[in-house]
Amino acid sequence: MSFQTVTMTLLDGFLLNIELFAVTLVLSLPLGLVVSFGTMSRFKPLSLLVRLYVYIMRSTPLMLQLAVVFYLPGIVFGPGHSLGRMGAAVLAFVLNYAAYFSEIFRGGIQGVPAGQREAGQVLGMTRSQIFFQVTLLQVVKRIVPPMGNEIITLVKDTSLARIIAIVELTKAGEDYVKTAGITWPLFYTGVYYLLFVGLLTLLFRYLEHRLSFFR
């Protein structure tokens, strides 16, 4: 098995990881912000319901959530009602990471001193103006480090998609062990993760530096 052939095969698998990563990020970040508003809502039934969702997502393994989302529709409604492997993976990842992101957003929003919001009210600013012009930028500065950690975790968690037989990077490496009896492609998959996480680490350091004027 040539090195070039293995590299291209693993690259094809890694492109699926990147696709799952990107779609999850695009959908779960705004959903997480909405969920954070739900947890902070003064309407108790809504707050309790949203908190229950967050508790379930954070208290059960993502691997189990993937299996439930993929297999449960077929069990309940019969064969042919599955979302498809990639669709199920996206839904499970988005629901899971939105819960984690919501707690980061909540902590960032509640961490902004109340006096600053009160000052905005004294100046005659509306609630939306206070949020977008006073609160939001400070929230972004506060949440970049924990958000960066969670996003890097997401990169590695995409390997769990192999549980529902999506041939992503790690599954592609495992297939070489099973079919060709060689193990080095499985270890080689680590190079892809290292390079991608390295790029993300540099990006988040740059963002932290750019936002340092809030100190």
JSON list of C-alpha atoms in Angstrom, two decimals:
[
{"chain": "A", "resi": 1, "resn": "MET", "atom": "CA", "xyz": [0.00, 0.00, 0.00]},
{"chain": "A", "resi": 2, "resn": "SER", "atom": "CA", "xyz": [1.69, 3.20, -1.17]},
{"chain": "A", "resi": 3, "resn": "PHE", "atom": "CA", "xyz": [2.03, 6.25, 1.06]},
{"chain": "A", "resi": 4, "resn": "GLN", "atom": "CA", "xyz": [0.37, 8.46, -1.56]},
{"chain": "A", "resi": 5, "resn": "THR", "atom": "CA", "xyz": [-2.67, 6.17, -1.85]},
{"chain": "A", "resi": 6, "resn": "VAL", "atom": "CA", "xyz": [-3.15, 6.11, 1.92]},
{"chain": "A", "resi": 7, "resn": "THR", "atom": "CA", "xyz": [-2.71, 9.88, 2.14]},
{"chain": "A", "resi": 8, "resn": "MET", "atom": "CA", "xyz": [-5.40, 10.55, -0.48]},
{"chain": "A", "resi": 9, "resn": "THR", "atom": "CA", "xyz": [-7.80, 8.05, 1.08]},
{"chain": "A", "resi": 10, "resn": "LEU", "atom": "CA", "xyz": [-7.38, 9.60, 4.51]},
{"chain": "A", "resi": 11, "resn": "LEU", "atom": "CA", "xyz": [-7.74, 13.06, 3.00]},
{"chain": "A", "resi": 12, "resn": "ASP", "atom": "CA", "xyz": [-11.11, 12.07, 1.53]},
{"chain": "A", "resi": 13, "resn": "GLY", "atom": "CA", "xyz": [-12.20, 10.93, 4.98]},
{"chain": "A", "resi": 14, "resn": "PHE", "atom": "CA", "xyz": [-10.90, 14.09, 6.60]},
{"chain": "A", "resi": 15, "resn": "LEU", "atom": "CA", "xyz": [-12.93, 16.23, 4.20]},
{"chain": "A", "resi": 16, "resn": "LEU", "atom": "CA", "xyz": [-16.04, 14.63, 5.74]},
{"chain": "A", "resi": 17, "resn": "ASN", "atom": "CA", "xyz": [-14.73, 15.57, 9.20]},
{"chain": "A", "resi": 18, "resn": "ILE", "atom": "CA", "xyz": [-14.28, 19.16, 8.04]},
{"chain": "A", "resi": 19, "resn": "GLU", "atom": "CA", "xyz": [-17.76, 19.21, 6.48]},
{"chain": "A", "resi": 20, "resn": "LEU", "atom": "CA", "xyz": [-19.34, 17.94, 9.69]},
{"chain": "A", "resi": 21, "resn": "PHE", "atom": "CA", "xyz": [-17.25, 20.38, 11.73]},
{"chain": "A", "resi": 22, "resn": "ALA", "atom": "CA", "xyz": [-18.20, 23.39, 9.60]},
{"chain": "A", "resi": 23, "resn": "VAL", "atom": "CA", "xyz": [-21.93, 22.64, 9.41]},
{"chain": "A", "resi": 24, "resn": "THR", "atom": "CA", "xyz": [-22.07, 21.95, 13.16]},
{"chain": "A", "resi": 25, "resn": "LEU", "atom": "CA", "xyz": [-20.31, 25.21, 13.93]},
{"chain": "A", "resi": 26, "resn": "VAL", "atom": "CA", "xyz": [-22.50, 27.32, 11.63]},
{"chain": "A", "resi": 27, "resn": "LEU", "atom": "CA", "xyz": [-25.72, 25.90, 13.08]},
{"chain": "A", "resi": 28, "resn": "SER", "atom": "CA", "xyz": [-24.83, 25.33, 16.74]},
{"chain": "A", "resi": 29, "resn": "LEU", "atom": "CA", "xyz": [-23.36, 28.77, 17.50]},
{"chain": "A", "resi": 30, "resn": "PRO", "atom": "CA", "xyz": [-26.55, 30.77, 16.81]},
{"chain": "A", "resi": 31, "resn": "LEU", "atom": "CA", "xyz": [-28.69, 28.00, 18.32]},
{"chain": "A", "resi": 32, "resn": "GLY", "atom": "CA", "xyz": [-26.50, 28.07, 21.41]},
{"chain": "A", "resi": 33, "resn": "LEU", "atom": "CA", "xyz": [-27.05, 31.82, 21.76]},
{"chain": "A", "resi": 34, "resn": "VAL", "atom": "CA", "xyz": [-30.82, 31.33, 21.50]},
{"chain": "A", "resi": 35, "resn": "VAL", "atom": "CA", "xyz": [-30.67, 28.52, 24.06]},
{"chain": "A", "resi": 36, "resn": "SER", "atom": "CA", "xyz": [-28.69, 30.73, 26.44]},
{"chain": "A", "resi": 37, "resn": "PHE", "atom": "CA", "xyz": [-31.49, 33.32, 26.29]},
{"chain": "A", "resi": 38, "resn": "GLY", "atom": "CA", "xyz": [-33.92, 30.51, 27.10]},
{"chain": "A", "resi": 39, "resn": "THR", "atom": "CA", "xyz": [-31.98, 29.44, 30.18]},
{"chain": "A", "resi": 40, "resn": "MET", "atom": "CA", "xyz": [-31.91, 33.06, 31.40]},
{"chain": "A", "resi": 41, "resn": "SER", "atom": "CA", "xyz": [-35.58, 33.65, 30.63]},
{"chain": "A", "resi": 42, "resn": "ARG", "atom": "CA", "xyz": [-37.77, 34.96, 33.46]},
{"chain": "A", "resi": 43, "resn": "PHE", "atom": "CA", "xyz": [-40.58, 32.75, 32.15]},
{"chain": "A", "resi": 44, "resn": "LYS", "atom": "CA", "xyz": [-40.01, 29.76, 34.42]},
{"chain": "A", "resi": 45, "resn": "PRO", "atom": "CA", "xyz": [-41.62, 26.99, 32.28]},
{"chain": "A", "resi": 46, "resn": "LEU", "atom": "CA", "xyz": [-39.45, 27.98, 29.31]},
{"chain": "A", "resi": 47, "resn": "SER", "atom": "CA", "xyz": [-36.33, 28.27, 31.45]},
{"chain": "A", "resi": 48, "resn": "LEU", "atom": "CA", "xyz": [-36.90, 24.85, 33.06]},
{"chain": "A", "resi": 49, "resn": "LEU", "atom": "CA", "xyz": [-37.57, 23.20, 29.69]},
{"chain": "A", "resi": 50, "resn": "VAL", "atom": "CA", "xyz": [-34.43, 24.64, 28.12]},
{"chain": "A", "resi": 51, "resn": "ARG", "atom": "CA", "xyz": [-32.34, 23.76, 31.17]},
{"chain": "A", "resi": 52, "resn": "LEU", "atom": "CA", "xyz": [-33.62, 20.18, 30.94]},
{"chain": "A", "resi": 53, "resn": "TYR", "atom": "CA", "xyz": [-32.50, 20.02, 27.31]},
{"chain": "A", "resi": 54, "resn": "VAL", "atom": "CA", "xyz": [-29.05, 21.35, 28.24]},
{"chain": "A", "resi": 55, "resn": "TYR", "atom": "CA", "xyz": [-28.81, 18.88, 31.13]},
{"chain": "A", "resi": 56, "resn": "ILE", "atom": "CA", "xyz": [-29.66, 15.90, 28.91]},
{"chain": "A", "resi": 57, "resn": "MET", "atom": "CA", "xyz": [-27.23, 16.92, 26.16]},
{"chain": "A", "resi": 58, "resn": "ARG", "atom": "CA", "xyz": [-24.38, 17.49, 28.61]},
{"chain": "A", "resi": 59, "resn": "SER", "atom": "CA", "xyz": [-25.08, 14.42, 30.75]},
{"chain": "A", "resi": 60, "resn": "THR", "atom": "CA", "xyz": [-25.22, 11.73, 28.05]},
{"chain": "A", "resi": 61, "resn": "PRO", "atom": "CA", "xyz": [-22.40, 10.65, 25.72]},
{"chain": "A", "resi": 62, "resn": "LEU", "atom": "CA", "xyz": [-22.37, 12.12, 22.24]},
{"chain": "A", "resi": 63, "resn": "MET", "atom": "CA", "xyz": [-21.84, 8.57, 20.96]},
{"chain": "A", "resi": 64, "resn": "LEU", "atom": "CA", "xyz": [-25.19, 7.56, 22.47]},
{"chain": "A", "resi": 65, "resn": "GLN", "atom": "CA", "xyz": [-26.90, 10.65, 21.06]},
{"chain": "A", "resi": 66, "resn": "LEU", "atom": "CA", "xyz": [-25.62, 9.77, 17.58]},
{"chain": "A", "resi": 67, "resn": "ALA", "atom": "CA", "xyz": [-27.06, 6.27, 17.88]},
{"chain": "A", "resi": 68, "resn": "VAL", "atom": "CA", "xyz": [-30.42, 7.57, 19.13]},
{"chain": "A", "resi": 69, "resn": "VAL", "atom": "CA", "xyz": [-30.79, 10.17, 16.38]},
{"chain": "A", "resi": 70, "resn": "PHE", "atom": "CA", "xyz": [-29.83, 7.69, 13.66]},
{"chain": "A", "resi": 71, "resn": "TYR", "atom": "CA", "xyz": [-31.66, 4.55, 14.81]},
{"chain": "A", "resi": 72, "resn": "LEU", "atom": "CA", "xyz": [-34.68, 5.83, 16.79]},
{"chain": "A", "resi": 73, "resn": "PRO", "atom": "CA", "xyz": [-36.76, 7.13, 13.82]},
{"chain": "A", "resi": 74, "resn": "GLY", "atom": "CA", "xyz": [-36.51, 3.71, 12.15]},
{"chain": "A", "resi": 75, "resn": "ILE", "atom": "CA", "xyz": [-37.47, 1.93, 15.37]},
{"chain": "A", "resi": 76, "resn": "VAL", "atom": "CA", "xyz": [-40.46, 4.21, 16.05]},
{"chain": "A", "resi": 77, "resn": "PHE", "atom": "CA", "xyz": [-41.75, 4.83, 12.52]},
{"chain": "A", "resi": 78, "resn": "GLY", "atom": "CA", "xyz": [-40.38, 1.79, 10.69]},
{"chain": "A", "resi": 79, "resn": "PRO", "atom": "CA", "xyz": [-37.68, 1.32, 8.04]},
{"chain": "A", "resi": 80, "resn": "GLY", "atom": "CA", "xyz": [-37.15, 4.13, 5.57]},
{"chain": "A", "resi": 81, "resn": "HIS", "atom": "CA", "xyz": [-37.64, 6.95, 8.06]},
{"chain": "A", "resi": 82, "resn": "SER", "atom": "CA", "xyz": [-33.98, 7.51, 8.88]},
{"chain": "A", "resi": 83, "resn": "LEU", "atom": "CA", "xyz": [-32.44, 10.94, 8.42]},
{"chain": "A", "resi": 84, "resn": "GLY", "atom": "CA", "xyz": [-29.50, 9.42, 6.60]},
{"chain": "A", "resi": 85, "resn": "ARG", "atom": "CA", "xyz": [-26.08, 8.98, 8.15]},
{"chain": "A", "resi": 86, "resn": "MET", "atom": "CA", "xyz": [-24.76, 12.48, 7.55]},
{"chain": "A", "resi": 87, "resn": "GLY", "atom": "CA", "xyz": [-28.07, 14.13, 8.42]},
{"chain": "A", "resi": 88, "resn": "ALA", "atom": "CA", "xyz": [-28.26, 12.23, 11.70]},
{"chain": "A", "resi": 89, "resn": "ALA", "atom": "CA", "xyz": [-24.66, 13.11, 12.52]},
{"chain": "A", "resi": 90, "resn": "VAL", "atom": "CA", "xyz": [-25.25, 16.81, 11.86]},
{"chain": "A", "resi": 91, "resn": "LEU", "atom": "CA", "xyz": [-28.42, 16.88, 13.98]},
{"chain": "A", "resi": 92, "resn": "ALA", "atom": "CA", "xyz": [-26.78, 15.06, 16.90]},
{"chain": "A", "resi": 93, "resn": "PHE", "atom": "CA", "xyz": [-23.69, 17.26, 16.82]},
{"chain": "A", "resi": 94, "resn": "VAL", "atom": "CA", "xyz": [-25.67, 20.50, 16.52]},
{"chain": "A", "resi": 95, "resn": "LEU", "atom": "CA", "xyz": [-27.98, 19.64, 19.43]},
{"chain": "A", "resi": 96, "resn": "ASN", "atom": "CA", "xyz": [-25.04, 18.54, 21.57]},
{"chain": "A", "resi": 97, "resn": "TYR", "atom": "CA", "xyz": [-22.74, 21.47, 20.90]},
{"chain": "A", "resi": 98, "resn": "ALA", "atom": "CA", "xyz": [-25.52, 24.06, 21.07]},
{"chain": "A", "resi": 99, "resn": "ALA", "atom": "CA", "xyz": [-26.04, 22.98, 24.68]},
{"chain": "A", "resi": 100, "resn": "TYR", "atom": "CA", "xyz": [-22.36, 23.44, 25.51]},
{"chain": "A", "resi": 101, "resn": "PHE", "atom": "CA", "xyz": [-22.10, 26.73, 23.64]},
{"chain": "A", "resi": 102, "resn": "SER", "atom": "CA", "xyz": [-25.21, 28.03, 25.41]},
{"chain": "A", "resi": 103, "resn": "GLU", "atom": "CA", "xyz": [-23.50, 27.70, 28.78]},
{"chain": "A", "resi": 104, "resn": "ILE", "atom": "CA", "xyz": [-20.47, 29.58, 27.47]},
{"chain": "A", "resi": 105, "resn": "PHE", "atom": "CA", "xyz": [-22.70, 32.35, 26.11]},
{"chain": "A", "resi": 106, "resn": "ARG", "atom": "CA", "xyz": [-24.67, 32.48, 29.36]},
{"chain": "A", "resi": 107, "resn": "GLY", "atom": "CA", "xyz": [-21.52, 32.81, 31.42]},
{"chain": "A", "resi": 108, "resn": "GLY", "atom": "CA", "xyz": [-20.19, 35.53, 29.13]},
{"chain": "A", "resi": 109, "resn": "ILE", "atom": "CA", "xyz": [-23.42, 37.55, 29.19]},
{"chain": "A", "resi": 110, "resn": "GLN", "atom": "CA", "xyz": [-23.88, 37.31, 32.95]},
{"chain": "A", "resi": 111, "resn": "GLY", "atom": "CA", "xyz": [-20.21, 38.17, 33.46]},
{"chain": "A", "resi": 112, "resn": "VAL", "atom": "CA", "xyz": [-20.64, 41.68, 32.03]},
{"chain": "A", "resi": 113, "resn": "PRO", "atom": "CA", "xyz": [-21.10, 44.09, 34.97]},
{"chain": "A", "resi": 114, "resn": "ALA", "atom": "CA", "xyz": [-24.72, 45.15, 35.42]},
{"chain": "A", "resi": 115, "resn": "GLY", "atom": "CA", "xyz": [-23.55, 48.73, 35.93]},
{"chain": "A", "resi": 116, "resn": "GLN", "atom": "CA", "xyz": [-22.65, 49.00, 32.28]},
{"chain": "A", "resi": 117, "resn": "ARG", "atom": "CA", "xyz": [-26.15, 48.04, 31.18]},
{"chain": "A", "resi": 118, "resn": "GLU", "atom": "CA", "xyz": [-27.59, 50.48, 33.70]},
{"chain": "A", "resi": 119, "resn": "ALA", "atom": "CA", "xyz": [-25.35, 53.22, 32.31]},
{"chain": "A", "resi": 120, "resn": "GLY", "atom": "CA", "xyz": [-26.71, 52.50, 28.85]},
{"chain": "A", "resi": 121, "resn": "GLN", "atom": "CA", "xyz": [-30.26, 52.83, 30.16]},
{"chain": "A", "resi": 122, "resn": "VAL", "atom": "CA", "xyz": [-29.38, 56.19, 31.76]},
{"chain": "A", "resi": 123, "resn": "LEU", "atom": "CA", "xyz": [-28.10, 57.36, 28.37]},
{"chain": "A", "resi": 124, "resn": "GLY", "atom": "CA", "xyz": [-31.45, 56.47, 26.83]},
{"chain": "A", "resi": 125, "resn": "MET", "atom": "CA", "xyz": [-30.28, 53.42, 24.88]},
{"chain": "A", "resi": 126, "resn": "THR", "atom": "CA", "xyz": [-32.80, 50.72, 24.03]},
{"chain": "A", "resi": 127, "resn": "ARG", "atom": "CA", "xyz": [-32.33, 47.12, 25.26]},
{"chain": "A", "resi": 128, "resn": "SER", "atom": "CA", "xyz": [-31.21, 45.99, 21.81]},
{"chain": "A", "resi": 129, "resn": "GLN", "atom": "CA", "xyz": [-28.73, 48.87, 21.54]},
{"chain": "A", "resi": 130, "resn": "ILE", "atom": "CA", "xyz": [-27.31, 48.03, 24.96]},
{"chain": "A", "resi": 131, "resn": "PHE", "atom": "CA", "xyz": [-26.93, 44.38, 24.01]},
{"chain": "A", "resi": 132, "resn": "PHE", "atom": "CA", "xyz": [-25.28, 44.90, 20.62]},
{"chain": "A", "resi": 133, "resn": "GLN", "atom": "CA", "xyz": [-23.23, 48.03, 21.42]},
{"chain": "A", "resi": 134, "resn": "VAL", "atom": "CA", "xyz": [-22.28, 47.45, 25.07]},
{"chain": "A", "resi": 135, "resn": "THR", "atom": "CA", "xyz": [-22.70, 43.81, 26.05]},
{"chain": "A", "resi": 136, "resn": "LEU", "atom": "CA", "xyz": [-21.99, 41.74, 22.94]},
{"chain": "A", "resi": 137, "resn": "LEU", "atom": "CA", "xyz": [-18.42, 42.87, 22.21]},
{"chain": "A", "resi": 138, "resn": "GLN", "atom": "CA", "xyz": [-17.40, 42.26, 25.82]},
{"chain": "A", "resi": 139, "resn": "VAL", "atom": "CA", "xyz": [-19.10, 38.86, 25.72]},
{"chain": "A", "resi": 140, "resn": "VAL", "atom": "CA", "xyz": [-17.08, 37.93, 22.63]},
{"chain": "A", "resi": 141, "resn": "LYS", "atom": "CA", "xyz": [-13.85, 38.84, 24.40]},
{"chain": "A", "resi": 142, "resn": "ARG", "atom": "CA", "xyz": [-14.78, 36.78, 27.46]},
{"chain": "A", "resi": 143, "resn": "ILE", "atom": "CA", "xyz": [-15.89, 33.67, 25.58]},
{"chain": "A", "resi": 144, "resn": "VAL", "atom": "CA", "xyz": [-13.08, 33.34, 23.02]},
{"chain": "A", "resi": 145, "resn": "PRO", "atom": "CA", "xyz": [-10.83, 31.10, 25.23]},
{"chain": "A", "resi": 146, "resn": "PRO", "atom": "CA", "xyz": [-13.56, 28.64, 26.39]},
{"chain": "A", "resi": 147, "resn": "MET", "atom": "CA", "xyz": [-15.20, 28.72, 22.96]},
{"chain": "A", "resi": 148, "resn": "GLY", "atom": "CA", "xyz": [-11.84, 27.94, 21.37]},
{"chain": "A", "resi": 149, "resn": "ASN", "atom": "CA", "xyz": [-11.41, 24.91, 23.63]},
{"chain": "A", "resi": 150, "resn": "GLU", "atom": "CA", "xyz": [-14.89, 23.66, 22.76]},
{"chain": "A", "resi": 151, "resn": "ILE", "atom": "CA", "xyz": [-14.36, 24.14, 19.03]},
{"chain": "A", "resi": 152, "resn": "ILE", "atom": "CA", "xyz": [-11.07, 22.23, 19.16]},
{"chain": "A", "resi": 153, "resn": "THR", "atom": "CA", "xyz": [-12.90, 19.45, 21.00]},
{"chain": "A", "resi": 154, "resn": "LEU", "atom": "CA", "xyz": [-15.44, 19.45, 18.18]},
{"chain": "A", "resi": 155, "resn": "VAL", "atom": "CA", "xyz": [-12.67, 18.76, 15.66]},
{"chain": "A", "resi": 156, "resn": "LYS", "atom": "CA", "xyz": [-11.74, 15.58, 17.53]},
{"chain": "A", "resi": 157, "resn": "ASP", "atom": "CA", "xyz": [-15.33, 14.59, 18.29]},
{"chain": "A", "resi": 158, "resn": "THR", "atom": "CA", "xyz": [-16.15, 14.41, 14.58]},
{"chain": "A", "resi": 159, "resn": "SER", "atom": "CA", "xyz": [-14.34, 11.06, 14.65]},
{"chain": "A", "resi": 160, "resn": "LEU", "atom": "CA", "xyz": [-17.34, 9.69, 16.59]},
{"chain": "A", "resi": 161, "resn": "ALA", "atom": "CA", "xyz": [-19.35, 9.80, 13.36]},
{"chain": "A", "resi": 162, "resn": "ARG", "atom": "CA", "xyz": [-17.82, 6.41, 12.56]},
{"chain": "A", "resi": 163, "resn": "ILE", "atom": "CA", "xyz": [-20.25, 4.96, 15.12]},
{"chain": "A", "resi": 164, "resn": "ILE", "atom": "CA", "xyz": [-22.99, 5.22, 12.49]},
{"chain": "A", "resi": 165, "resn": "ALA", "atom": "CA", "xyz": [-20.67, 3.99, 9.71]},
{"chain": "A", "resi": 166, "resn": "ILE", "atom": "CA", "xyz": [-19.67, 7.36, 8.25]},
{"chain": "A", "resi": 167, "resn": "VAL", "atom": "CA", "xyz": [-16.27, 6.83, 6.63]},
{"chain": "A", "resi": 168, "resn": "GLU", "atom": "CA", "xyz": [-14.53, 9.83, 8.14]},
{"chain": "A", "resi": 169, "resn": "LEU", "atom": "CA", "xyz": [-10.79, 10.05, 8.83]},
{"chain": "A", "resi": 170, "resn": "THR", "atom": "CA", "xyz": [-10.51, 7.65, 11.77]},
{"chain": "A", "resi": 171, "resn": "LYS", "atom": "CA", "xyz": [-12.86, 5.11, 10.15]},
{"chain": "A", "resi": 172, "resn": "ALA", "atom": "CA", "xyz": [-10.75, 5.24, 6.99]},
{"chain": "A", "resi": 173, "resn": "GLY", "atom": "CA", "xyz": [-7.64, 4.51, 9.07]},
{"chain": "A", "resi": 174, "resn": "GLU", "atom": "CA", "xyz": [-9.39, 1.65, 10.90]},
{"chain": "A", "resi": 175, "resn": "ASP", "atom": "CA", "xyz": [-10.45, 0.14, 7.57]},
{"chain": "A", "resi": 176, "resn": "TYR", "atom": "CA", "xyz": [-6.81, -0.26, 6.59]},
{"chain": "A", "resi": 177, "resn": "VAL", "atom": "CA", "xyz": [-6.21, -2.23, 9.79]},
{"chain": "A", "resi": 178, "resn": "LYS", "atom": "CA", "xyz": [-9.15, -4.54, 9.03]},
{"chain": "A", "resi": 179, "resn": "THR", "atom": "CA", "xyz": [-8.69, -5.01, 5.28]},
{"chain": "A", "resi": 180, "resn": "ALA", "atom": "CA", "xyz": [-4.96, -4.63, 4.68]},
{"chain": "A", "resi": 181, "resn": "GLY", "atom": "CA", "xyz": [-3.62, -5.65, 8.09]},
{"chain": "A", "resi": 182, "resn": "ILE", "atom": "CA", "xyz": [-1.46, -2.51, 8.39]},
{"chain": "A", "resi": 183, "resn": "THR", "atom": "CA", "xyz": [-1.66, -0.20, 11.40]},
{"chain": "A", "resi": 184, "resn": "TRP", "atom": "CA", "xyz": [0.42, 2.81, 10.40]},
{"chain": "A", "resi": 185, "resn": "PRO", "atom": "CA", "xyz": [-2.46, 4.54, 8.49]},
{"chain": "A", "resi": 186, "resn": "LEU", "atom": "CA", "xyz": [-4.46, 4.64, 11.74]},
{"chain": "A", "resi": 187, "resn": "PHE", "atom": "CA", "xyz": [-1.61, 6.42, 13.52]},
{"chain": "A", "resi": 188, "resn": "TYR", "atom": "CA", "xyz": [-1.10, 8.62, 10.45]},
{"chain": "A", "resi": 189, "resn": "THR", "atom": "CA", "xyz": [-4.59, 10.06, 10.95]},
{"chain": "A", "resi": 190, "resn": "GLY", "atom": "CA", "xyz": [-3.20, 11.98, 13.93]},
{"chain": "A", "resi": 191, "resn": "VAL", "atom": "CA", "xyz": [-1.19, 14.18, 11.56]},
{"chain": "A", "resi": 192, "resn": "TYR", "atom": "CA", "xyz": [-4.37, 15.55, 10.01]},
{"chain": "A", "resi": 193, "resn": "TYR", "atom": "CA", "xyz": [-5.84, 16.42, 13.40]},
{"chain": "A", "resi": 194, "resn": "LEU", "atom": "CA", "xyz": [-2.59, 17.99, 14.58]},
{"chain": "A", "resi": 195, "resn": "LEU", "atom": "CA", "xyz": [-2.36, 20.25, 11.53]},
{"chain": "A", "resi": 196, "resn": "PHE", "atom": "CA", "xyz": [-5.99, 21.35, 11.65]},
{"chain": "A", "resi": 197, "resn": "VAL", "atom": "CA", "xyz": [-6.01, 21.97, 15.40]},
{"chain": "A", "resi": 198, "resn": "GLY", "atom": "CA", "xyz": [-2.72, 23.85, 15.02]},
{"chain": "A", "resi": 199, "resn": "LEU", "atom": "CA", "xyz": [-4.33, 26.23, 12.52]},
{"chain": "A", "resi": 200, "resn": "LEU", "atom": "CA", "xyz": [-7.32, 26.77, 14.80]},
{"chain": "A", "resi": 201, "resn": "THR", "atom": "CA", "xyz": [-5.03, 27.44, 17.76]},
{"chain": "A", "resi": 202, "resn": "LEU", "atom": "CA", "xyz": [-3.22, 30.16, 15.81]},
{"chain": "A", "resi": 203, "resn": "LEU", "atom": "CA", "xyz": [-6.56, 31.65, 14.75]},
{"chain": "A", "resi": 204, "resn": "PHE", "atom": "CA", "xyz": [-7.85, 31.85, 18.33]},
{"chain": "A", "resi": 205, "resn": "ARG", "atom": "CA", "xyz": [-4.60, 33.38, 19.55]},
{"chain": "A", "resi": 206, "resn": "TYR", "atom": "CA", "xyz": [-4.96, 36.03, 16.85]},
{"chain": "A", "resi": 207, "resn": "LEU", "atom": "CA", "xyz": [-8.55, 36.72, 17.90]},
{"chain": "A", "resi": 208, "resn": "GLU", "atom": "CA", "xyz": [-7.55, 37.03, 21.56]},
{"chain": "A", "resi": 209, "resn": "HIS", "atom": "CA", "xyz": [-4.83, 39.50, 20.59]},
{"chain": "A", "resi": 210, "resn": "ARG", "atom": "CA", "xyz": [-7.25, 41.55, 18.47]},
{"chain": "A", "resi": 211, "resn": "LEU", "atom": "CA", "xyz": [-9.74, 41.71, 21.33]},
{"chain": "A", "resi": 212, "resn": "SER", "atom": "CA", "xyz": [-7.13, 42.57, 23.97]},
{"chain": "A", "resi": 213, "resn": "PHE", "atom": "CA", "xyz": [-8.22, 46.25, 23.98]},
{"chain": "A", "resi": 214, "resn": "PHE", "atom": "CA", "xyz": [-11.09, 45.24, 26.28]},
{"chain": "A", "resi": 215, "resn": "ARG", "atom": "CA", "xyz": [-8.67, 44.51, 29.13]}
]
